[in-house]
Amino acid sequence: MNDIQLWFSDKLQSTDYSISEIPFELMDKWYFDAVDTNLRHQNGSFYSIEGIRVTTNYGETQHWDQPIINQPEIGILGILTKVEDGERKYLMQAKIEPGNVNIMQLSPTVQATESNYKRAHDGKKTTYLEHFLGKLDSVVIFDQLQTEQGGRFYKKRNRNMLVEIEEDVEVHEDHRWMNLHEIGALFHIDNFVNMDSRSVLCCVVKRKEIDNPMNTTDEILNWITKLMVKYTLTVELVGLKYIKDWITGEYEIRHISDSYFRVNAVKVEASTREVARWCQPMNKSIEEGLIGFLTADINDTLHFLVRGIVEVGNIDILHMAPTIQCSMYNKRFNGQYRCPPYLDIFLNASGDILCDQIQSEEGGRFYHCQNRHMIVKIDDYKNLALRDDYMWVSFNQVLNFTRYGYFNIEGRSLMSCFGLTNQMAASNG
């Protein structure tokens, strides 16, 4: 692990980079359009910041407006893998993103939007892209459309891909072959393994040999169907100038309560990227968030308390999600904002904390956004009051539903953190 950290340190020291927040009016090639004041790129590619109006019967707040990232294209998050001397390895990338708290994070082999890999920015070619676009001597192990952050993106999905190769490939200076033991160890370092890597690596978490679920797969599917029928969601694109309770200033678009999130603008210089200089808008967090699973041993099997959640950017009305996911969790716990169910269990946990890490959101669209990742084990699960949008799901069932696109990105991120660090611990044991 120290060797990988030294590699990262050397990469940072040898890379010229500069990231700064700037006024919207200084963003090169971006503009507020004259009709709706939506924030757009001049060539029509990449993404836009638009306004939405939401109506739903899910949750306590059922009507609101907000800005959202509208990126109607499917990107590629792909990892190359090969077996070398009997050991499976994964080609990972040290990548600078403008929103990263620590500038550089461990990324997939390829992490590119459609606009990027089709070179709408007139930049350099995406390295290793051909292996994820149907190269004949590559074997696709996993290729699944997965959702992005449903509260911040409008109907956004990416291809999560794991592709196996046999031949030797030239290893780019920003890439490195790693085994799962090395990758799992890096999860213990705050903000080291990026969100996109966590999303893809969830597909390689090893299943348990013995798994006795409390609820059958058919029962879980029936539960999902009932929730999808019960809840409604209407999302209307309305333009930034029409959204209520949001203010556009010189540097930020923010809510009048200074809650939720903001939209800011950044100027970036990075010598290792396809384009050396650019500007862009981003989502900026107000405060650290929390995502977490409650777990329990049921039928001698580890189970996760899963929530069926409605998020404004979902293509399907509902996804499976962690027990809790909330922004500004400290302010909620202290009574400044509405407190979500079970938050007190996480913040008062003293015993079986199976996972407690700080991890970042994806740094290409989110500026310094961090979430505390927690998995807490409880003993008295039978006495836990459950609403109808929660259900106990076994470890293997979570992995199965994740692989086939039922879980949101927060759930995939948590399962990667927990699954890969536990695989590492088991191999050490």
Short mmCIF file of C-alpha atoms in Angstrom, two decimals:
data_model
loop_
_atom_site.label_atom_id
_atom_site.label_comp_id
_atom_site.label_asym_id
_atom_site.label_seq_id
_atom_site.Cartn_x
_atom_site.Cartn_y
_atom_site.Cartn_z
CA MET A 1 0.00 0.00 0.00
CA ASN A 2 2.86 2.39 0.80
CA ASP A 3 4.23 1.78 -2.69
CA ILE A 4 0.91 2.84 -4.23
CA GLN A 5 0.74 5.91 -2.01
CA LEU A 6 4.27 6.84 -3.09
CA TRP A 7 3.21 6.39 -6.72
CA PHE A 8 0.32 8.81 -6.12
CA SER A 9 2.61 11.28 -4.37
CA ASP A 10 5.10 11.18 -7.24
CA LYS A 11 2.30 11.65 -9.78
CA LEU A 12 1.00 14.72 -7.96
CA GLN A 13 4.45 16.25 -7.63
CA SER A 14 5.17 15.75 -11.33
CA THR A 15 1.79 17.11 -12.49
CA ASP A 16 1.00 20.76 -13.09
CA TYR A 17 -2.48 21.48 -11.81
CA SER A 18 -4.53 24.41 -10.60
CA ILE A 19 -8.20 24.44 -9.57
CA SER A 20 -10.00 27.60 -8.47
CA GLU A 21 -13.56 28.79 -8.01
CA ILE A 22 -14.44 31.69 -10.30
CA PRO A 23 -17.47 33.91 -11.08
CA PHE A 24 -19.91 32.47 -13.59
CA GLU A 25 -19.16 35.29 -16.03
CA LEU A 26 -15.51 34.19 -16.31
CA MET A 27 -16.35 30.63 -17.41
CA ASP A 28 -14.90 30.22 -20.88
CA LYS A 29 -17.33 28.55 -23.34
CA TRP A 30 -20.22 28.41 -20.84
CA TYR A 31 -23.17 30.80 -20.77
CA PHE A 32 -26.64 31.37 -19.29
CA ASP A 33 -29.03 31.05 -22.22
CA ALA A 34 -31.34 33.95 -23.03
CA VAL A 35 -34.62 32.00 -22.82
CA ASP A 36 -34.54 30.06 -19.52
CA THR A 37 -31.14 31.16 -18.11
CA ASN A 38 -30.06 27.52 -18.10
CA LEU A 39 -26.29 27.10 -17.89
CA ARG A 40 -24.96 25.53 -21.10
CA HIS A 41 -21.77 24.80 -23.02
CA GLN A 42 -21.47 26.69 -26.29
CA ASN A 43 -21.05 23.59 -28.46
CA GLY A 44 -24.15 21.88 -27.02
CA SER A 45 -22.19 18.92 -25.64
CA PHE A 46 -21.22 17.78 -22.14
CA TYR A 47 -24.13 18.77 -19.86
CA SER A 48 -26.28 21.67 -18.71
CA ILE A 49 -27.52 22.99 -15.38
CA GLU A 50 -31.29 23.36 -15.60
CA GLY A 51 -34.25 23.77 -13.26
CA ILE A 52 -36.84 21.17 -12.31
CA ARG A 53 -40.21 21.28 -10.56
CA VAL A 54 -41.00 18.16 -8.51
CA THR A 55 -44.30 16.70 -7.32
CA THR A 56 -44.41 13.39 -5.46
CA ASN A 57 -46.31 11.57 -2.73
CA TYR A 58 -43.07 10.11 -1.35
CA GLY A 59 -41.62 11.59 1.82
CA GLU A 60 -42.60 14.58 3.92
CA THR A 61 -41.75 17.24 1.31
CA GLN A 62 -43.89 16.65 -1.76
CA HIS A 63 -43.41 19.82 -3.84
CA TRP A 64 -40.15 21.65 -4.53
CA ASP A 65 -37.91 23.18 -7.19
CA GLN A 66 -34.16 22.72 -7.62
CA PRO A 67 -31.30 22.94 -10.12
CA ILE A 68 -30.20 19.63 -11.67
CA ILE A 69 -27.45 18.34 -13.96
CA ASN A 70 -28.93 17.33 -17.31
CA GLN A 71 -26.49 15.11 -19.18
CA PRO A 72 -28.46 13.05 -21.72
CA GLU A 73 -25.67 10.70 -22.71
CA ILE A 74 -24.27 7.41 -21.45
CA GLY A 75 -20.63 7.39 -20.39
CA ILE A 76 -18.24 4.50 -19.79
CA LEU A 77 -16.82 3.49 -16.43
CA GLY A 78 -14.62 0.54 -17.29
CA ILE A 79 -11.90 -1.53 -15.66
CA LEU A 80 -9.56 -3.85 -17.55
CA THR A 81 -8.65 -7.11 -15.81
CA LYS A 82 -6.31 -10.01 -16.53
CA VAL A 83 -4.93 -13.09 -14.80
CA GLU A 84 -1.16 -12.98 -14.44
CA ASP A 85 0.80 -15.80 -12.75
CA GLY A 86 -2.42 -17.14 -11.31
CA GLU A 87 -3.48 -13.81 -9.80
CA ARG A 88 -6.28 -11.58 -11.08
CA LYS A 89 -5.31 -7.95 -11.46
CA TYR A 90 -7.14 -4.75 -12.35
CA LEU A 91 -5.80 -1.80 -14.32
CA MET A 92 -6.48 1.31 -12.24
CA GLN A 93 -5.82 4.96 -12.98
CA ALA A 94 -4.48 7.87 -10.91
CA LYS A 95 -6.75 10.67 -12.10
CA ILE A 96 -7.12 14.35 -11.28
CA GLU A 97 -10.69 15.66 -11.12
CA PRO A 98 -11.57 19.28 -10.33
CA GLY A 99 -13.92 18.37 -7.49
CA ASN A 100 -11.62 15.99 -5.62
CA VAL A 101 -10.84 17.04 -2.06
CA ASN A 102 -7.38 15.52 -2.44
CA ILE A 103 -6.93 16.39 -6.15
CA MET A 104 -6.03 12.85 -7.35
CA GLN A 105 -7.97 9.64 -6.72
CA LEU A 106 -7.90 5.99 -7.82
CA SER A 107 -10.16 5.75 -10.88
CA PRO A 108 -11.24 3.06 -13.35
CA THR A 109 -9.12 2.27 -16.41
CA VAL A 110 -11.54 4.39 -18.44
CA GLN A 111 -13.78 7.05 -16.92
CA ALA A 112 -15.26 9.11 -19.71
CA THR A 113 -18.48 10.76 -20.76
CA GLU A 114 -19.67 10.22 -24.33
CA SER A 115 -18.71 13.83 -25.12
CA ASN A 116 -15.21 13.18 -23.81
CA TYR A 117 -14.50 9.90 -25.57
CA LYS A 118 -15.97 11.26 -28.81
CA ARG A 119 -13.57 14.21 -28.28
CA ALA A 120 -16.11 17.03 -28.31
CA HIS A 121 -13.46 19.00 -26.43
CA ASP A 122 -10.92 18.48 -29.29
CA GLY A 123 -8.59 16.92 -26.72
CA LYS A 124 -6.43 13.80 -26.61
CA LYS A 125 -7.78 10.31 -27.22
CA THR A 126 -9.07 8.35 -24.21
CA THR A 127 -6.47 5.69 -23.39
CA TYR A 128 -7.66 2.03 -23.56
CA LEU A 129 -11.09 3.06 -24.86
CA GLU A 130 -11.03 0.47 -27.68
CA HIS A 131 -11.26 -2.40 -25.19
CA PHE A 132 -14.68 -1.14 -24.07
CA LEU A 133 -16.07 -0.54 -27.55
CA GLY A 134 -16.07 -4.11 -28.83
CA LYS A 135 -12.44 -5.01 -29.46
CA LEU A 136 -12.56 -8.64 -30.63
CA ASP A 137 -9.86 -10.05 -28.35
CA SER A 138 -11.43 -8.59 -25.20
CA VAL A 139 -13.96 -10.57 -23.14
CA VAL A 140 -16.75 -8.63 -21.45
CA ILE A 141 -17.28 -10.00 -17.94
CA PHE A 142 -19.75 -7.35 -16.85
CA ASP A 143 -21.58 -4.61 -18.76
CA GLN A 144 -24.51 -2.98 -17.00
CA LEU A 145 -26.25 0.38 -17.21
CA GLN A 146 -26.18 1.84 -13.71
CA THR A 147 -27.72 5.02 -12.37
CA GLU A 148 -25.85 8.07 -11.11
CA GLN A 149 -26.78 10.30 -8.14
CA GLY A 150 -30.57 10.49 -8.46
CA GLY A 151 -30.90 13.68 -6.44
CA ARG A 152 -28.46 15.66 -8.58
CA PHE A 153 -28.61 14.14 -12.12
CA TYR A 154 -31.63 14.04 -14.42
CA LYS A 155 -32.05 10.46 -15.69
CA LYS A 156 -28.30 9.87 -15.92
CA ARG A 157 -26.76 6.43 -16.42
CA ASN A 158 -23.32 5.05 -17.19
CA ARG A 159 -22.08 1.73 -18.50
CA ASN A 160 -20.26 -0.05 -15.68
CA MET A 161 -17.90 -2.48 -17.37
CA LEU A 162 -15.35 -5.13 -16.44
CA VAL A 163 -13.41 -6.40 -19.48
CA GLU A 164 -10.83 -9.18 -19.47
CA ILE A 165 -7.78 -9.22 -21.73
CA GLU A 166 -5.08 -11.84 -22.24
CA GLU A 167 -2.46 -9.92 -24.16
CA ASP A 168 0.01 -7.56 -22.59
CA VAL A 169 -0.83 -3.90 -23.04
CA GLU A 170 1.42 -0.92 -22.65
CA VAL A 171 0.83 0.52 -19.19
CA HIS A 172 0.29 4.27 -19.41
CA GLU A 173 2.18 6.31 -16.83
CA ASP A 174 -1.08 7.22 -15.08
CA HIS A 175 -2.18 3.56 -14.83
CA ARG A 176 -1.10 0.60 -12.71
CA TRP A 177 -2.05 -3.07 -12.34
CA MET A 178 -3.35 -3.89 -8.83
CA ASN A 179 -4.85 -6.91 -7.11
CA LEU A 180 -7.95 -6.80 -4.93
CA HIS A 181 -5.85 -7.00 -1.77
CA GLU A 182 -4.13 -3.73 -2.70
CA ILE A 183 -7.35 -2.04 -3.77
CA GLY A 184 -9.19 -3.17 -0.63
CA ALA A 185 -6.45 -1.72 1.58
CA LEU A 186 -6.82 1.67 -0.11
CA PHE A 187 -10.48 1.90 0.96
CA HIS A 188 -9.22 2.58 4.48
CA ILE A 189 -7.70 5.88 3.32
CA ASP A 190 -10.25 8.69 3.21
CA ASN A 191 -11.16 9.86 -0.32
CA PHE A 192 -8.61 7.64 -2.07
CA VAL A 193 -10.79 5.30 -4.19
CA ASN A 194 -13.16 7.40 -6.26
CA MET A 195 -16.90 6.95 -6.65
CA ASP A 196 -16.72 5.51 -10.16
CA SER A 197 -14.22 2.84 -9.10
CA ARG A 198 -16.43 1.93 -6.16
CA SER A 199 -19.43 1.63 -8.48
CA VAL A 200 -17.70 -0.77 -10.89
CA LEU A 201 -15.81 -2.78 -8.24
CA CYS A 202 -19.07 -3.66 -6.53
CA CYS A 203 -19.50 -6.30 -9.24
CA VAL A 204 -16.39 -8.21 -8.06
CA VAL A 205 -17.33 -8.44 -4.37
CA LYS A 206 -17.31 -12.14 -3.49
CA ARG A 207 -20.58 -13.78 -2.52
CA LYS A 208 -20.97 -15.83 0.65
CA GLU A 209 -20.99 -19.62 0.26
CA ILE A 210 -23.87 -19.90 2.73
CA ASP A 211 -26.74 -17.41 2.42
CA ASN A 212 -30.15 -18.05 4.03
CA PRO A 213 -32.32 -15.04 3.20
CA MET A 214 -35.20 -13.94 5.38
CA ASN A 215 -37.18 -12.96 2.25
CA THR A 216 -37.14 -14.74 -1.09
CA THR A 217 -36.14 -12.94 -4.27
CA ASP A 218 -39.76 -13.08 -5.46
CA GLU A 219 -40.92 -11.48 -2.20
CA ILE A 220 -38.39 -8.67 -2.63
CA LEU A 221 -39.47 -8.12 -6.24
CA ASN A 222 -43.11 -8.00 -5.12
CA TRP A 223 -42.17 -5.43 -2.45
CA ILE A 224 -40.47 -3.27 -5.10
CA THR A 225 -43.49 -3.51 -7.40
CA LYS A 226 -45.91 -2.47 -4.65
CA LEU A 227 -43.77 0.58 -3.85
CA MET A 228 -43.53 1.53 -7.52
CA VAL A 229 -47.32 1.43 -7.74
CA LYS A 230 -47.80 3.29 -4.44
CA TYR A 231 -45.51 6.24 -5.14
CA THR A 232 -45.81 8.87 -7.83
CA LEU A 233 -43.18 11.24 -9.20
CA THR A 234 -43.61 14.07 -11.68
CA VAL A 235 -40.52 16.04 -12.72
CA GLU A 236 -40.86 19.01 -15.06
CA LEU A 237 -37.88 20.77 -16.65
CA VAL A 238 -38.71 24.45 -16.10
CA GLY A 239 -35.54 26.50 -16.60
CA LEU A 240 -33.33 27.99 -13.91
CA LYS A 241 -35.03 31.39 -13.90
CA TYR A 242 -38.36 29.81 -12.93
CA ILE A 243 -37.30 27.71 -9.93
CA LYS A 244 -38.62 28.96 -6.60
CA ASP A 245 -36.46 29.66 -3.54
CA TRP A 246 -33.14 29.54 -5.42
CA ILE A 247 -30.92 32.59 -5.99
CA THR A 248 -28.31 33.03 -8.73
CA GLY A 249 -25.39 35.13 -7.51
CA GLU A 250 -22.01 36.08 -8.93
CA TYR A 251 -20.29 32.90 -7.77
CA GLU A 252 -23.05 30.44 -6.84
CA ILE A 253 -26.63 29.32 -7.30
CA ARG A 254 -27.94 28.60 -3.80
CA HIS A 255 -31.14 27.91 -1.87
CA ILE A 256 -32.51 30.82 0.18
CA SER A 257 -32.04 28.72 3.36
CA ASP A 258 -28.38 27.98 2.52
CA SER A 259 -29.27 24.28 2.72
CA TYR A 260 -29.01 21.29 0.37
CA PHE A 261 -26.27 22.13 -2.16
CA ARG A 262 -24.98 24.90 -4.39
CA VAL A 263 -23.91 25.25 -8.01
CA ASN A 264 -20.52 26.90 -8.48
CA ALA A 265 -18.00 27.49 -11.29
CA VAL A 266 -14.37 26.36 -11.49
CA LYS A 267 -11.35 26.99 -13.68
CA VAL A 268 -9.05 23.99 -14.12
CA GLU A 269 -5.52 23.40 -15.36
CA ALA A 270 -4.22 19.81 -15.35
CA SER A 271 -1.33 18.68 -17.51
CA THR A 272 -2.33 14.98 -17.44
CA ARG A 273 -5.90 15.39 -18.72
CA GLU A 274 -7.14 15.13 -22.32
CA VAL A 275 -7.55 18.91 -22.29
CA ALA A 276 -5.03 20.92 -20.29
CA ARG A 277 -7.32 23.87 -19.44
CA TRP A 278 -11.07 24.26 -19.11
CA CYS A 279 -13.92 25.77 -17.09
CA GLN A 280 -17.12 24.11 -15.87
CA PRO A 281 -20.02 24.39 -13.41
CA MET A 282 -20.25 21.89 -10.54
CA ASN A 283 -22.42 20.80 -7.62
CA LYS A 284 -20.97 21.95 -4.30
CA SER A 285 -21.86 20.45 -0.92
CA ILE A 286 -22.81 22.54 2.11
CA GLU A 287 -21.61 19.92 4.59
CA GLU A 288 -20.58 16.27 4.81
CA GLY A 289 -23.38 13.73 4.28
CA LEU A 290 -24.02 10.25 5.63
CA ILE A 291 -24.95 7.03 3.88
CA GLY A 292 -25.30 3.83 5.85
CA PHE A 293 -26.69 0.32 6.16
CA LEU A 294 -28.07 -1.23 9.30
CA THR A 295 -27.23 -4.94 9.35
CA ALA A 296 -28.24 -7.92 11.46
CA ASP A 297 -27.57 -11.64 11.64
CA ILE A 298 -30.78 -13.37 10.56
CA ASN A 299 -30.88 -17.12 9.87
CA ASP A 300 -27.10 -17.17 10.47
CA THR A 301 -26.78 -14.83 7.49
CA LEU A 302 -25.79 -11.17 7.35
CA HIS A 303 -28.78 -9.07 6.25
CA PHE A 304 -28.96 -5.40 5.21
CA LEU A 305 -31.88 -3.09 5.91
CA VAL A 306 -32.69 -1.79 2.43
CA ARG A 307 -34.89 1.17 1.62
CA GLY A 308 -37.01 1.67 -1.49
CA ILE A 309 -36.27 5.26 -2.43
CA VAL A 310 -37.77 7.75 -4.88
CA GLU A 311 -35.24 10.27 -6.23
CA VAL A 312 -35.99 13.07 -8.68
CA GLY A 313 -33.49 11.91 -11.32
CA ASN A 314 -34.57 8.26 -11.44
CA ILE A 315 -35.52 6.79 -14.79
CA ASP A 316 -37.54 4.17 -12.92
CA ILE A 317 -39.64 5.66 -10.16
CA LEU A 318 -37.87 3.73 -7.42
CA HIS A 319 -34.50 2.20 -6.60
CA MET A 320 -33.14 0.14 -3.75
CA ALA A 321 -30.93 2.21 -1.46
CA PRO A 322 -29.06 2.12 1.86
CA THR A 323 -30.96 2.37 5.13
CA ILE A 324 -30.05 6.04 5.31
CA GLN A 325 -28.64 8.65 2.97
CA CYS A 326 -28.81 12.29 3.95
CA SER A 327 -26.92 15.54 3.60
CA MET A 328 -25.83 17.73 6.53
CA TYR A 329 -26.40 14.85 8.94
CA ASN A 330 -24.88 16.63 11.95
CA LYS A 331 -27.31 19.55 11.59
CA ARG A 332 -30.20 17.11 11.21
CA PHE A 333 -29.16 15.14 14.28
CA ASN A 334 -28.93 18.39 16.28
CA GLY A 335 -32.44 19.44 15.31
CA GLN A 336 -31.75 22.12 12.72
CA TYR A 337 -33.43 20.12 9.92
CA ARG A 338 -35.71 17.11 9.63
CA CYS A 339 -34.06 13.99 11.01
CA PRO A 340 -34.40 10.83 8.86
CA PRO A 341 -35.32 7.44 10.37
CA TYR A 342 -32.58 5.54 12.23
CA LEU A 343 -30.04 8.39 12.18
CA ASP A 344 -29.66 8.14 15.96
CA ILE A 345 -28.63 4.47 15.72
CA PHE A 346 -25.72 5.36 13.45
CA LEU A 347 -24.52 8.35 15.43
CA ASN A 348 -24.87 6.65 18.83
CA ALA A 349 -23.34 3.36 17.69
CA SER A 350 -20.59 2.17 20.00
CA GLY A 351 -20.31 -1.56 19.35
CA ASP A 352 -20.49 -3.35 16.03
CA ILE A 353 -19.46 -0.71 13.50
CA LEU A 354 -18.50 -2.80 10.46
CA CYS A 355 -17.53 0.15 8.28
CA ASP A 356 -16.85 3.83 8.94
CA GLN A 357 -15.05 5.70 6.16
CA ILE A 358 -15.10 9.09 4.47
CA GLN A 359 -15.57 8.80 0.71
CA SER A 360 -16.05 11.40 -2.03
CA GLU A 361 -18.66 11.85 -4.66
CA GLU A 362 -17.45 11.77 -8.27
CA GLY A 363 -15.07 14.71 -8.72
CA GLY A 364 -15.96 15.47 -12.33
CA ARG A 365 -19.32 16.98 -11.36
CA PHE A 366 -19.22 17.34 -7.56
CA TYR A 367 -16.98 19.86 -5.81
CA HIS A 368 -15.59 18.72 -2.46
CA CYS A 369 -18.61 16.50 -1.80
CA GLN A 370 -17.96 13.88 0.88
CA ASN A 371 -20.13 11.28 2.57
CA ARG A 372 -19.46 9.31 5.70
CA HIS A 373 -19.94 5.62 4.81
CA MET A 374 -21.20 3.55 7.76
CA ILE A 375 -22.38 -0.02 8.27
CA VAL A 376 -23.67 -0.72 11.77
CA LYS A 377 -24.70 -4.12 13.10
CA ILE A 378 -27.64 -4.37 15.52
CA ASP A 379 -28.80 -7.26 17.74
CA ASP A 380 -32.46 -6.44 18.37
CA TYR A 381 -33.62 -6.29 14.77
CA LYS A 382 -37.00 -7.83 15.71
CA ASN A 383 -37.81 -4.78 17.84
CA LEU A 384 -36.90 -2.30 15.11
CA ALA A 385 -40.04 -0.60 13.79
CA LEU A 386 -40.06 -0.83 9.99
CA ARG A 387 -42.06 1.31 7.58
CA ASP A 388 -43.32 -0.38 4.43
CA ASP A 389 -40.50 1.12 2.35
CA TYR A 390 -37.84 -0.90 4.25
CA MET A 391 -36.99 -4.59 3.95
CA TRP A 392 -34.29 -6.96 5.18
CA VAL A 393 -32.21 -8.30 2.26
CA SER A 394 -29.38 -10.83 2.59
CA PHE A 395 -25.76 -10.11 1.63
CA ASN A 396 -25.88 -12.22 -1.55
CA GLN A 397 -29.25 -10.78 -2.52
CA VAL A 398 -27.89 -7.23 -2.22
CA LEU A 399 -25.05 -8.15 -4.57
CA ASN A 400 -27.44 -9.81 -7.02
CA PHE A 401 -29.84 -6.85 -7.11
CA THR A 402 -26.88 -4.48 -7.40
CA ARG A 403 -25.46 -6.28 -10.39
CA TYR A 404 -28.73 -5.99 -12.29
CA GLY A 405 -29.25 -2.30 -11.75
CA TYR A 406 -31.73 -2.18 -8.87
CA PHE A 407 -29.45 -0.36 -6.39
CA ASN A 408 -28.57 3.31 -6.50
CA ILE A 409 -24.98 4.49 -6.61
CA GLU A 410 -24.88 5.12 -2.85
CA GLY A 411 -25.72 1.47 -2.22
CA ARG A 412 -23.08 0.27 -4.68
CA SER A 413 -20.47 2.50 -3.07
CA LEU A 414 -21.20 1.14 0.41
CA MET A 415 -21.12 -2.49 -0.74
CA SER A 416 -17.73 -1.96 -2.40
CA CYS A 417 -16.30 -0.39 0.76
CA PHE A 418 -17.63 -3.16 2.96
CA GLY A 419 -17.19 -6.11 0.61
CA LEU A 420 -13.64 -5.46 -0.57
CA THR A 421 -12.22 -4.50 2.83
CA ASN A 422 -13.75 -7.65 4.32
CA GLN A 423 -12.34 -9.81 1.53
CA MET A 424 -8.93 -8.33 2.30
CA ALA A 425 -9.37 -9.04 6.03
CA ALA A 426 -10.47 -12.63 5.32
CA SER A 427 -7.44 -13.28 3.11
CA ASN A 428 -5.16 -11.93 5.86
CA GLY A 429 -6.89 -14.07 8.46
#
